Structure formats: structure tokens, C-alpha cells
Coordinates of C-alpha atoms in Angstrom, one line a residue:
M1 CA 0.0 0.0 0.0
F2 CA 2.8 2.4 0.9
D3 CA 6.6 2.7 0.1
L4 CA 9.2 4.9 1.8
K5 CA 9.7 7.1 -1.3
S6 CA 6.1 8.1 -1.7
F7 CA 5.0 8.0 2.0
N8 CA 4.0 11.6 3.1
V9 CA 1.7 13.6 5.3
Q10 CA -1.3 12.9 3.1
S11 CA -0.6 9.1 3.5
I12 CA -0.8 9.1 7.3
N13 CA -3.7 11.6 7.5
Q14 CA -5.8 9.5 5.0
S15 CA -5.1 6.1 6.6
P16 CA -3.7 6.8 10.2
A17 CA -3.8 3.2 11.4
E18 CA -2.3 1.7 8.2
G19 CA 0.3 4.4 8.1
L20 CA 1.4 3.9 11.7
K21 CA 1.7 0.1 11.1
F22 CA 3.7 0.8 8.0
V23 CA 6.2 3.0 9.9
N24 CA 6.6 0.5 12.7
D25 CA 7.1 -2.4 10.3
N26 CA 9.8 -0.4 8.3
W27 CA 11.4 1.3 11.2
E28 CA 14.9 0.0 10.6
K29 CA 14.8 1.0 6.9
I30 CA 13.9 4.7 7.6
P31 CA 17.0 6.9 7.0
T32 CA 18.4 8.9 9.9
L33 CA 18.3 12.7 9.8
D34 CA 22.1 13.1 10.0
S35 CA 22.7 10.7 7.1
C36 CA 20.7 12.9 4.7
D37 CA 21.8 16.3 5.8
G38 CA 21.9 18.8 2.8
I39 CA 19.7 16.8 0.5
L40 CA 16.5 16.8 2.5
K41 CA 13.2 18.1 1.3
D42 CA 10.4 19.3 3.7
G43 CA 7.9 16.7 4.6
H44 CA 10.2 13.7 4.0
I45 CA 10.0 10.8 6.5
M46 CA 13.1 10.6 8.6
K47 CA 14.4 9.1 11.9
F48 CA 16.3 10.8 14.8
R49 CA 17.7 9.5 18.0
G50 CA 18.6 11.8 20.9
M51 CA 18.0 12.9 24.5
I52 CA 15.1 15.2 25.5
Q53 CA 17.0 18.3 26.6
D54 CA 14.1 20.7 27.0
M55 CA 10.3 20.3 27.3
P56 CA 8.6 23.6 26.2
N57 CA 4.9 24.2 27.0
P58 CA 2.3 22.4 24.6
V59 CA 1.0 24.5 21.8
F60 CA -2.4 24.7 20.0
Y61 CA -2.8 24.2 16.4
Y62 CA -5.5 23.9 13.7
S63 CA -6.0 20.1 13.3
K64 CA -8.6 20.9 10.6
Y65 CA -9.0 24.2 8.8
E66 CA -11.0 25.7 5.9
I67 CA -9.6 27.1 2.7
N68 CA -11.7 29.2 0.3
D69 CA -10.7 29.3 -3.4
K70 CA -10.9 32.9 -4.6
N71 CA -11.5 31.9 -8.2
T72 CA -14.2 29.2 -7.8
G73 CA -15.6 30.1 -4.4
L74 CA -15.3 26.5 -3.3
S75 CA -14.3 25.6 0.2
V76 CA -12.0 22.8 1.2
I77 CA -11.2 21.3 4.6
R78 CA -7.5 20.5 5.1
N79 CA -5.7 18.6 7.8
G80 CA -3.1 20.5 9.9
K81 CA -1.6 17.4 11.6
Y82 CA 2.1 16.8 10.9
M83 CA 2.4 20.2 9.2
D84 CA 4.7 23.1 10.2
T85 CA 2.4 25.7 8.7
L86 CA -1.1 26.0 7.3
E87 CA -1.1 25.3 3.5
C88 CA -2.6 28.1 1.6
N89 CA -1.9 28.9 -2.1
E90 CA -1.9 32.3 -3.9
N91 CA -5.5 31.9 -5.1
E92 CA -6.7 30.8 -1.7
V93 CA -7.7 32.4 1.5
L94 CA -7.8 30.9 5.1
N95 CA -11.2 30.9 6.8
L96 CA -10.3 30.4 10.3
E97 CA -13.7 31.6 11.6
S98 CA -15.4 28.6 9.9
D99 CA -17.3 26.1 12.1
S100 CA -15.4 23.4 10.3
C101 CA -12.1 24.4 11.9
E102 CA -10.9 22.2 14.8
N103 CA -8.2 22.9 17.4
G104 CA -5.7 20.4 18.7
E105 CA -2.8 20.3 21.1
R106 CA 0.7 19.1 20.3
R107 CA 3.7 18.7 22.6
L108 CA 7.2 20.0 22.0
Y109 CA 10.3 18.3 22.9
Y110 CA 13.7 19.7 22.1
M111 CA 16.1 16.9 21.4
I112 CA 19.9 16.8 21.2
P113 CA 22.3 14.1 20.2
I114 CA 22.9 11.8 23.1
P115 CA 25.4 13.6 25.4
S116 CA 28.7 11.8 26.1
L117 CA 28.0 9.0 23.6
S118 CA 31.2 7.0 23.0
H119 CA 32.6 7.1 19.5
W120 CA 32.3 3.4 19.0
A121 CA 28.6 3.4 20.0
Q122 CA 27.8 6.2 17.6
N123 CA 29.8 4.7 14.7
K124 CA 28.3 1.2 15.1
Y125 CA 24.7 2.7 15.3
D126 CA 25.4 4.8 12.2
V127 CA 26.7 1.8 10.3
K128 CA 23.8 -0.4 11.3
S129 CA 21.2 2.3 10.5
N130 CA 22.6 3.3 7.3
V131 CA 23.1 -0.2 6.0
D132 CA 19.4 -0.9 6.8
S133 CA 18.2 2.2 5.1
M134 CA 20.5 1.8 2.1
A135 CA 19.3 -1.8 1.7
A136 CA 15.7 -0.6 1.7
S137 CA 16.3 1.8 -1.3
S138 CA 18.7 -0.5 -3.2
T139 CA 17.7 -3.1 -5.8
E140 CA 20.4 -5.3 -4.3
S141 CA 19.0 -5.1 -0.7
N142 CA 19.6 -8.8 -0.1
D143 CA 23.3 -8.4 -0.7
L144 CA 23.6 -5.3 1.6
K145 CA 21.7 -6.7 4.6
R146 CA 23.8 -8.5 7.2
S147 CA 22.4 -11.6 8.9
S148 CA 21.7 -11.6 12.5
E149 CA 24.4 -14.1 13.1
T150 CA 27.3 -11.9 11.7
M151 CA 26.2 -8.2 12.1
D152 CA 26.8 -7.4 15.7
M153 CA 30.0 -8.9 16.9
D154 CA 32.5 -6.7 15.1
V155 CA 32.6 -4.0 12.5
D156 CA 35.2 -4.7 9.8
S157 CA 37.0 -2.2 7.6
S158 CA 34.3 -2.2 4.9
D159 CA 31.7 -1.2 7.4
T160 CA 34.0 1.6 8.7
E161 CA 34.5 2.8 5.1
L162 CA 30.7 2.8 4.5
S163 CA 30.1 4.8 7.6
K164 CA 32.8 7.4 6.5
R165 CA 31.3 7.5 3.0
L166 CA 27.8 8.3 4.4
C167 CA 29.1 11.1 6.6
T168 CA 31.6 12.8 4.2
S169 CA 29.2 15.7 3.5
Q170 CA 28.9 16.8 7.1
P171 CA 30.8 17.1 10.3
D172 CA 30.5 14.3 12.9
K173 CA 27.6 15.7 14.9
A174 CA 26.9 13.2 17.6
T175 CA 30.3 12.4 18.8
T176 CA 31.8 15.6 20.3
S177 CA 34.6 14.9 22.7
N178 CA 33.3 13.6 26.1
T179 CA 36.1 15.6 27.8
N180 CA 34.9 18.8 26.2
L181 CA 33.4 21.0 28.8
D182 CA 32.2 23.6 26.3
L183 CA 28.5 22.7 25.4
K184 CA 28.5 24.9 22.4
S185 CA 29.2 22.4 19.6
N186 CA 28.3 21.7 16.1
S187 CA 25.7 19.1 17.2
T188 CA 22.4 19.4 15.5
G189 CA 19.3 19.4 17.7
C190 CA 15.8 18.5 16.6
L191 CA 12.5 19.9 17.8
A192 CA 10.1 17.0 18.1
V193 CA 6.5 17.8 17.6
M194 CA 4.2 15.1 19.1
Y195 CA 0.5 14.4 18.9
D196 CA -1.7 12.4 21.2
V197 CA 1.1 11.8 23.7
P198 CA 0.2 11.7 27.4
E199 CA 2.1 14.2 29.5
S200 CA 3.6 11.5 31.8
S201 CA 4.8 9.3 29.0
L202 CA 8.1 11.1 28.5
K203 CA 10.4 13.2 30.8
L204 CA 13.4 15.3 30.6
N205 CA 16.7 13.5 29.8
D206 CA 14.8 10.4 28.3
V207 CA 16.6 8.9 25.3
I208 CA 14.2 8.2 22.4
E209 CA 14.2 7.5 18.8
I210 CA 11.5 9.2 16.7
V211 CA 10.1 8.8 13.2
G212 CA 8.3 11.6 11.5
F213 CA 8.1 14.2 8.8
V214 CA 10.9 16.7 8.9
Y215 CA 10.9 20.3 8.0
R216 CA 14.2 22.3 7.7
N217 CA 13.1 25.5 5.9
P218 CA 13.3 28.5 8.2
L219 CA 10.0 29.3 9.9
P220 CA 8.3 32.5 8.8
N221 CA 8.2 35.4 11.3
D222 CA 4.4 35.3 11.2
G223 CA 2.0 32.5 10.6
D224 CA 3.9 29.7 12.1
E225 CA 2.3 27.2 14.4
F226 CA 4.6 27.8 17.4
D227 CA 3.5 30.3 20.0
D228 CA 5.6 33.3 21.1
S229 CA 6.7 31.7 24.4
Y230 CA 9.1 29.3 22.6
K231 CA 11.1 29.4 19.5
P232 CA 13.7 26.7 18.4
P233 CA 17.3 27.7 19.4
S234 CA 17.9 28.3 15.7
P235 CA 15.6 29.2 12.8
L236 CA 17.3 26.3 11.0
T237 CA 16.6 23.8 13.7
P238 CA 14.9 20.8 12.1
R239 CA 11.3 20.2 13.2
M240 CA 10.2 16.6 13.2
H241 CA 6.4 16.0 13.4
V242 CA 6.4 12.6 15.0
I243 CA 4.4 9.6 13.8
S244 CA 5.9 7.2 16.4
F245 CA 8.7 7.0 18.9
R246 CA 10.5 4.3 20.9
Q247 CA 12.2 4.8 24.2
I248 CA 15.8 3.5 24.4
K249 CA 16.8 2.0 27.7
N250 CA 20.4 1.4 26.7
C251 CA 22.5 3.0 23.9
N252 CA 24.6 -0.1 23.1
P253 CA 24.0 -0.7 19.4
L254 CA 25.4 -4.3 19.7
I255 CA 22.5 -5.5 21.8
N256 CA 19.9 -7.9 20.5
D257 CA 18.2 -10.9 22.1
N258 CA 20.3 -13.5 20.3
V259 CA 23.7 -11.9 20.9
A260 CA 22.9 -11.1 24.5
S261 CA 22.1 -14.7 25.4
L262 CA 25.1 -16.0 23.6
V263 CA 27.4 -13.6 25.4
M264 CA 25.9 -14.3 28.8
A265 CA 26.5 -18.0 28.3
E266 CA 30.2 -17.0 28.4
A267 CA 29.8 -14.6 31.3
E268 CA 32.4 -16.1 33.5
S269 CA 35.0 -16.2 30.7
I270 CA 34.3 -12.7 29.6
R271 CA 34.4 -11.5 33.2
S272 CA 37.8 -13.0 33.6
D273 CA 39.1 -11.2 30.5
L274 CA 37.6 -7.9 31.7
H275 CA 39.0 -8.4 35.2
L276 CA 42.4 -9.0 33.7
V277 CA 42.1 -5.6 31.8
L278 CA 41.0 -3.8 34.9
S279 CA 43.8 -5.4 37.0
Q280 CA 46.4 -4.2 34.6
L281 CA 44.9 -0.8 34.5
M282 CA 45.1 -0.8 38.4
F283 CA 48.7 -1.8 38.4
G284 CA 47.9 -5.4 39.4
D285 CA 45.6 -4.4 42.3
V286 CA 43.1 -7.2 42.3
L287 CA 40.8 -5.6 44.9
A288 CA 40.6 -2.3 43.1
A289 CA 39.8 -4.1 39.9
D290 CA 37.0 -6.1 41.7
Y291 CA 35.5 -2.8 43.0
L292 CA 35.8 -1.1 39.6
L293 CA 34.1 -4.0 37.8
C294 CA 31.2 -3.9 40.3
H295 CA 31.0 -0.1 39.9
L296 CA 30.7 -0.5 36.0
L297 CA 27.6 -2.7 36.6
A298 CA 25.9 -0.5 39.2
Q299 CA 22.4 0.8 38.3
I300 CA 19.6 2.1 40.6
Y301 CA 16.8 -0.4 41.0
H302 CA 14.7 1.2 43.7
R303 CA 14.0 4.6 45.1
N304 CA 12.1 5.3 48.3
D305 CA 10.6 8.8 48.3
N306 CA 13.8 9.9 46.6
V307 CA 15.6 9.4 49.9
D308 CA 16.9 5.8 49.9
V309 CA 18.5 5.1 46.5
L310 CA 19.3 1.4 46.1
G311 CA 21.7 -0.1 43.7
K312 CA 24.3 2.6 43.2
L313 CA 28.0 2.2 44.0
S314 CA 29.8 5.5 43.7
L315 CA 33.5 4.7 43.9
N316 CA 36.6 6.7 45.0
I317 CA 39.9 5.1 44.1
S318 CA 42.7 7.0 45.9
N319 CA 46.5 6.9 45.9
I320 CA 46.5 7.4 42.2
P321 CA 50.0 7.5 40.8
G322 CA 51.2 9.9 38.1
V323 CA 49.5 12.9 36.4
N324 CA 47.7 11.2 33.5
F325 CA 46.2 8.2 35.1
A326 CA 42.7 9.6 35.1
E327 CA 42.8 10.4 31.3
Y328 CA 44.1 6.9 30.6
T329 CA 41.4 5.3 32.7
F330 CA 38.8 7.4 30.7
Q331 CA 40.4 6.2 27.5
I332 CA 40.0 2.6 28.4
L333 CA 36.6 2.8 29.9
S334 CA 35.2 4.9 27.0
N335 CA 36.1 2.0 24.7
L336 CA 34.0 -0.3 26.8
L337 CA 31.0 1.8 27.8
P338 CA 28.4 3.4 25.4
K339 CA 28.1 6.7 27.4
I340 CA 30.8 8.2 29.6
R341 CA 31.9 11.8 30.6
F342 CA 35.1 13.1 32.1
Y343 CA 35.3 16.0 34.4
P344 CA 38.6 17.6 35.7
F345 CA 37.9 18.5 39.3
T346 CA 40.0 21.7 39.5
I347 CA 39.4 25.0 41.1
E348 CA 39.6 26.7 37.6
N349 CA 36.9 24.3 36.2
L350 CA 34.7 24.5 39.2
N351 CA 34.6 28.3 38.9
A352 CA 34.3 28.5 35.2
T353 CA 31.9 25.7 34.1
K354 CA 28.1 25.3 34.4
L355 CA 27.3 21.9 35.8
L356 CA 23.5 22.4 36.2
P357 CA 21.0 23.4 33.5
K358 CA 19.5 26.8 33.9
K359 CA 16.2 28.2 32.6
N360 CA 16.7 31.3 30.4
Y361 CA 13.4 33.2 30.6
K362 CA 14.4 35.6 27.8
T363 CA 14.7 32.9 25.2
G364 CA 12.4 30.4 26.9
H365 CA 15.1 27.7 26.6
L366 CA 16.5 25.4 29.3
E367 CA 20.2 26.0 28.9
Q368 CA 22.2 22.7 29.0
G369 CA 24.6 21.9 31.9
I370 CA 27.5 19.5 31.9
L371 CA 25.6 17.2 34.2
Q372 CA 22.4 17.1 32.2
L373 CA 23.0 13.5 31.1
S374 CA 20.7 10.5 30.4
D375 CA 20.6 7.6 32.8
N376 CA 23.5 5.2 32.9
T377 CA 26.0 7.8 31.6
H378 CA 29.2 7.1 33.6
L379 CA 31.0 10.1 35.0
I380 CA 34.7 10.1 35.8
V381 CA 35.8 12.9 38.2
D382 CA 39.5 13.6 38.1
E383 CA 40.5 15.0 41.5
T384 CA 44.1 14.3 41.0
K385 CA 45.0 17.8 39.8
L386 CA 43.0 19.6 42.6
D387 CA 45.2 22.4 44.0
E388 CA 44.7 25.1 46.5
G389 CA 42.6 28.1 45.5
K390 CA 39.4 30.0 46.2
L391 CA 36.0 28.8 45.1
L392 CA 33.7 31.4 43.8
E393 CA 29.9 31.3 44.0
T394 CA 29.7 29.2 40.9
G395 CA 32.4 26.8 42.2
V396 CA 30.5 26.3 45.5
K397 CA 27.3 25.5 43.5
N398 CA 29.2 23.0 41.4
V399 CA 30.7 21.2 44.3
N400 CA 27.3 21.0 46.0
A401 CA 25.8 19.7 42.7
L402 CA 28.4 16.9 42.5
K403 CA 27.9 16.0 46.2
N404 CA 24.1 15.8 45.7
L405 CA 24.6 13.7 42.6
I406 CA 26.9 11.2 44.2
K407 CA 24.9 11.0 47.5
C408 CA 21.3 11.2 46.4
Q409 CA 21.5 10.7 42.6
K410 CA 19.5 13.9 42.2
L411 CA 20.2 17.3 40.6
D412 CA 18.5 20.6 41.2
Y413 CA 18.0 22.4 38.0
D414 CA 18.2 26.2 38.3
F415 CA 14.9 27.9 37.4
T416 CA 16.2 31.3 38.9
Y417 CA 13.3 31.8 41.3
Y418 CA 13.2 28.2 42.5
N419 CA 15.0 24.9 41.9
V420 CA 13.4 21.8 40.4
G421 CA 14.9 18.4 41.5
F422 CA 15.4 15.7 38.8
C423 CA 16.3 12.1 39.7
T424 CA 19.3 10.7 37.9
D425 CA 21.2 7.4 37.6
I426 CA 24.8 8.4 36.8
P427 CA 27.4 6.2 38.2
V428 CA 30.4 8.3 39.5
L429 CA 34.0 7.3 39.7
V430 CA 36.2 9.7 41.5
L431 CA 40.0 9.3 41.1
S432 CA 42.2 11.1 43.6
Q433 CA 45.6 11.1 45.3
T434 CA 44.2 11.3 48.8
P435 CA 40.8 10.2 49.9
S436 CA 38.3 12.3 48.0
I437 CA 36.6 15.4 49.5
L438 CA 33.5 14.3 47.6
P439 CA 31.2 11.7 49.2
H440 CA 31.3 8.0 48.0
D441 CA 29.8 4.7 48.7
A442 CA 33.2 3.0 48.8
Q443 CA 36.7 4.2 48.9
V444 CA 39.6 2.0 47.8
E445 CA 43.2 2.8 48.3
L446 CA 45.1 1.7 45.3
I447 CA 48.1 -0.6 46.2
P448 CA 50.1 -1.5 43.0
D449 CA 51.3 -5.0 42.9
K450 CA 55.1 -5.1 43.1
H451 CA 55.3 -7.6 40.4
S452 CA 53.2 -5.6 37.9
S453 CA 54.4 -3.0 35.5
S454 CA 54.5 0.5 37.0
N455 CA 54.5 2.2 33.6
I456 CA 51.0 3.4 32.7
E457 CA 51.8 3.9 29.1
D458 CA 53.1 0.3 28.7
N459 CA 49.9 -1.0 30.5
I460 CA 47.6 1.0 28.3
A461 CA 49.3 -0.2 25.2
S462 CA 49.0 -3.9 26.4
I463 CA 45.3 -3.4 27.2
N464 CA 44.6 -1.8 23.8
K465 CA 46.4 -4.7 22.1
F466 CA 44.4 -7.2 24.1
L467 CA 41.0 -5.5 23.6
T468 CA 40.5 -6.1 19.8
G469 CA 38.2 -8.0 17.6
P470 CA 35.3 -10.0 18.8
L471 CA 36.5 -9.9 22.5
L472 CA 36.0 -6.2 22.7
D473 CA 32.5 -6.3 21.5
K474 CA 31.7 -9.2 23.8
I475 CA 32.8 -7.2 26.8
R476 CA 30.7 -4.3 25.6
I477 CA 27.6 -6.5 25.4
Y478 CA 28.5 -8.2 28.6
L479 CA 28.6 -4.9 30.6
T480 CA 25.2 -3.8 29.3
V481 CA 23.5 -7.1 29.7
A482 CA 24.9 -8.0 33.1
A483 CA 24.0 -4.7 34.5
N484 CA 20.3 -5.2 33.6
L485 CA 19.9 -8.8 34.8
T486 CA 17.0 -9.2 37.3
Y487 CA 18.5 -10.1 40.7
K488 CA 16.8 -11.6 43.7
L489 CA 18.2 -12.3 47.2
P490 CA 17.2 -15.8 48.2
E491 CA 15.1 -16.0 51.4
E492 CA 17.5 -18.3 53.1
F493 CA 20.3 -15.7 52.8
Q494 CA 18.4 -13.1 54.9
S495 CA 19.2 -14.9 58.1
I496 CA 22.8 -15.6 56.9
V497 CA 23.2 -11.9 56.3
Q498 CA 21.9 -11.0 59.7
N499 CA 24.2 -13.6 61.5
D500 CA 27.2 -12.6 59.5
F501 CA 26.6 -8.9 60.3
V502 CA 26.8 -9.8 64.0
E503 CA 29.9 -11.8 63.5
L504 CA 31.5 -9.0 61.5
R505 CA 30.8 -6.5 64.2
Q506 CA 32.3 -8.8 66.8
K507 CA 35.5 -8.9 64.8
D508 CA 35.4 -5.2 64.0
S509 CA 33.4 -2.8 66.2
K510 CA 33.5 -0.2 63.5
F511 CA 31.7 -2.4 60.9
S512 CA 28.5 -0.2 60.6
V513 CA 25.1 -0.5 59.1
D514 CA 26.5 1.5 56.1
D515 CA 29.1 -1.2 55.7
L516 CA 26.5 -3.8 55.7
H517 CA 24.6 -1.9 53.0
E518 CA 27.8 -1.8 51.0
L519 CA 28.3 -5.5 51.4
I520 CA 24.8 -6.3 50.1
V521 CA 25.3 -4.0 47.2
V522 CA 28.7 -5.6 46.3
A523 CA 27.1 -9.1 46.7
R524 CA 24.4 -8.2 44.2
L525 CA 26.8 -6.6 41.7
L526 CA 29.3 -9.4 42.1
S527 CA 26.6 -12.0 41.3
L528 CA 25.6 -10.1 38.2
S529 CA 29.2 -9.9 37.1
Y530 CA 29.2 -13.8 37.0
G531 CA 26.0 -13.8 35.1
K532 CA 24.1 -15.1 38.2
T533 CA 20.6 -13.7 39.1
S534 CA 20.7 -14.8 42.7
L535 CA 23.2 -14.9 45.5
D536 CA 25.1 -18.1 46.4
Q537 CA 27.5 -18.8 49.3
S538 CA 30.7 -18.5 47.2
I539 CA 29.8 -15.0 46.0
W540 CA 28.7 -14.0 49.5
E541 CA 32.1 -15.0 50.9
K542 CA 34.0 -13.2 48.2
S543 CA 31.9 -10.1 48.8
K544 CA 32.7 -10.2 52.6
S545 CA 36.4 -10.5 51.6
M546 CA 36.2 -7.5 49.3
V547 CA 34.5 -5.2 51.9
T548 CA 36.7 -6.3 54.9
G549 CA 39.8 -6.0 52.6
R550 CA 38.8 -2.5 51.6
K551 CA 38.2 -1.5 55.2
S552 CA 41.5 -2.9 56.3
R553 CA 43.4 -0.8 53.8
K554 CA 41.5 2.3 55.0
A555 CA 42.4 1.5 58.7
S556 CA 46.1 1.0 58.0

């Protein structure tokens, strides 16, 4: 009934149900907005993936309106849905006083490319999306499509060349440096215009993928369908009138059901390889590697009135050697995680940067802050270069924002006259020479193994040589899937936990309720790291060894 080349606004308005089904059935074949930049015509169906950065107020529009032909005197009723402006030709006149006119409401969501998305995650998504869309428009589609058995484990040189070829006409818009603290980039945002969407279905910082009709021509100063309270950040900002959207829970383009199950069948082997990498990164410190691995899998699974936040494991690794260790750690982890940001914790940065978003009432925009990130974006805070100095008002606010993020996983956005709290799920790793001044759930003093190499450059080179080919993608898949496994504490372990807590307090009077909470969290994450969804005795014993070992270092 439809095809992608001819599918347009009239198609969906004439047959809404069939049009929606067509879009959902052909989702992967629809080209992405970035891949067609520069050759796009208004009203073309496109796809865009990004994070909701701002949520302006809903606007009213004419869902139906009457047109009178000045030559013939005939009247026509037109549909305003999925349109930027009302369509009225030279020989026609709008009759907005007609009883046939109908008003509707549409919601606006300003979207930006996913902040702090790793280069590998963006590149693999681009290759996968562009291969699918090219296959849909090619007469040789069967030759272009990859089978599900071979597409996800690695990207070979031909795929890389394809990605480069598709993007040669434009700058890389979605992969700005994750260490760049200047939020003014070349990234292209998109104003998503949605219809019949409940207010509670989407929230700020959600990552979604949308399909709709895109308009890029500058809006006229008068007659457009957006009210005066909000204008897109630029007249050239694409507007996409959304037919359908999908929420994205993780941004790992390697994930599908078949690959996930295959990888988790090898969970223990993959964990061993990953632990080897992290141990070498930590100069042979096995305990630090254990904690770092658990930290990489930490996600919030329960909130109690936004006070008790269960599942997080903010980690401080202290006694960091050298001046570039934090940057090297970021380099390695950014090659494993789909979303990660680096923040140098210095007096200069704290005084100069804007961590929290702020509402600009003159423009009507929510101005982005460095910490406006989607859930499960990892944050590395480099405290190793912190020196003496004076914190200004901005610096004090930024320190408090980081403390609130780490402790409560909550950020207070600045609306000038009041603050609005937004819940987050951003795992925070703080690297420091002495114990961090920031709060943390666990602090591990790094103790390099005397038999391991103390040269960080040599260690990084060895790690990069080891992390190649299918193993690298397996680790990437493993980290995403293991973190999202459903975990349950067996009932028989509840009494074991209580009894062991009493025993641990008898051995160490300083073993607190907070330490018990850490132990339970570590046991959960350690179980997930082995691909297990419930706690067993061996994992519990290893968890106790980790927590008591960490505390003994702190005591000494």
C-alpha cells in the first residue's frame, strides 16, 4: 500500500492506522536525519535519535482548517496534523472563523544528540542504521543486509568505510569529545512535535528514537504554528512531526536478544578477561579491579521517596599515581561503555563551568549543563589535579551539585526563582591522590602489585592490544546485559546476612550499618558480574572478603 519514497503527510492523514503500522514495520529502513543532511526536502519521512533536553509548553494548532478558493468560491477542509504551517496557495484564503475548523494540542520536545555517547557506540549505530536504510532503497538489498548471526560482533573495515562515506558531506555531529566542557558544539538538535502523547509518557533526559516528517526551511516570522513563548534555538533547527517513537533503555547498538544470550552464556570467561584488563589498569591491584568491575555494573533499581537510593555504588579510588592516570582510565573505559563523561575537578573548572541546567526566561530555553545527562551515563571525576585556591559562588554551587549527585542521585535544575529536582542514575567514579573530598559509597586505596608494571603507558598499550576484535564487542555487550539482569536475594540468605553482620561486628566494632549496606550492594553486583541472578555462598564469601579487605586498607 505504501513505500518509503512516496509516503507523506497525506498518506498518514488519510489512513492513520495503516500508516502507523507501515512506519513500525519499516522502522529500521527509515534513514536517519544526519545521514541525509543537505539533500533533505520538507515533509520527508526521517528518523532521529537523541535525548530530550528541554520540554517547552504544549501549543495549540489547527488540526482541521478551511480554505476558500478565490477563483471558484469553493471551500476545502484540510488537515493540519504533521504540518509546520497551514497550507494556503496564492489563489486561496484561510477561513479560520469557519465552524469546520478544529483545534488540537501538540507537545514540543527539544532533542539533542545523546550527550557523552562514546565514538564506538555512535559509529556502530550509524553503520547499522545506514546499512538498513540503504538496503531498503537498493535493488540489491539482499546483498547489503547483514544476517543476525554476523552483524553485531564486530565492525570490519568495509563497514567503517561505509560509515565514513555516508558522513563525508557533514561534520560528525553526535560524537563531540566527552572531555569537552564547552557545550557549544556543532551538534544538530531537533524539535520533536508530538501528537496524542500523554504528558507522563516522556520526561526530561529520556533517550528516544523518533520517526516523523521533517521540516528544515526557516520558519516565517508570522503565521507559524509555534507560539511566542518558545522558538527553536535556531531558525534552521529541524522540526520533526512525530508519527511514532521508541524509548531507548540502553544505547549499546550491539545488543539484540540472540547476541545477549550467547554472550551471557560465556559470562564467567568474559568477566575473567575484563578483570584482567582492569587489574592491569590498576597496576595489578586485584581488589581495586574487583570494585571497579562492580561499579561498572551498578544501576539504581529502587527509590524510596527519593531518599533511599538502592543499587548505586559510587566509587573513589585514591592513591592514584602519576599525572595522566585519570585520562588513561577514561580512554580505556570509553572504549567499553556506550556513554561516559570526564570532568577535571580543579578550582579553575569548578569556577568556570556550568554543571547544572538553567532556565533562560528571555529565550524560553533550558540551557544545558554539563551534568544534564541521560541515565546510565558514567561520570569520571579527576580529582588528581586539585590544587589550593578560592572557590567562587559558581564553584561552590558546582561542588554541591556533585555532592548531591553522588549521595542522592539527584540534581536541582536552576529555574532562577526556584529549583526543580530531577532524579538521575549516573554512576560516579572519583580518582584522587588522597581520599576524596566528595562523598562516596566505597573508597579503595590503590596498592600497586610489586610484580606488575608501574609504567602506565606500557599498561595501556598492552590493554589496547588485548582489547581487539570479537572480544572487545563481547565485553561491551556483557557490561550492558549483566547490569540489567534481574536479581533476587534468596530468602535463606536473609538470616545468613543477619548472622554474618553480628559476626563481622564482633571482629570489628567499626563495621557499621553502612558497611552492611555496601556488602549487600557488592554481593548483588558481584553476582551479576558472573551472570548469576541470585546470591550463592561463594559469591557472598567473596563479597565479605572484598569489603573487609577494603576497610583494612583504610584502617592502615
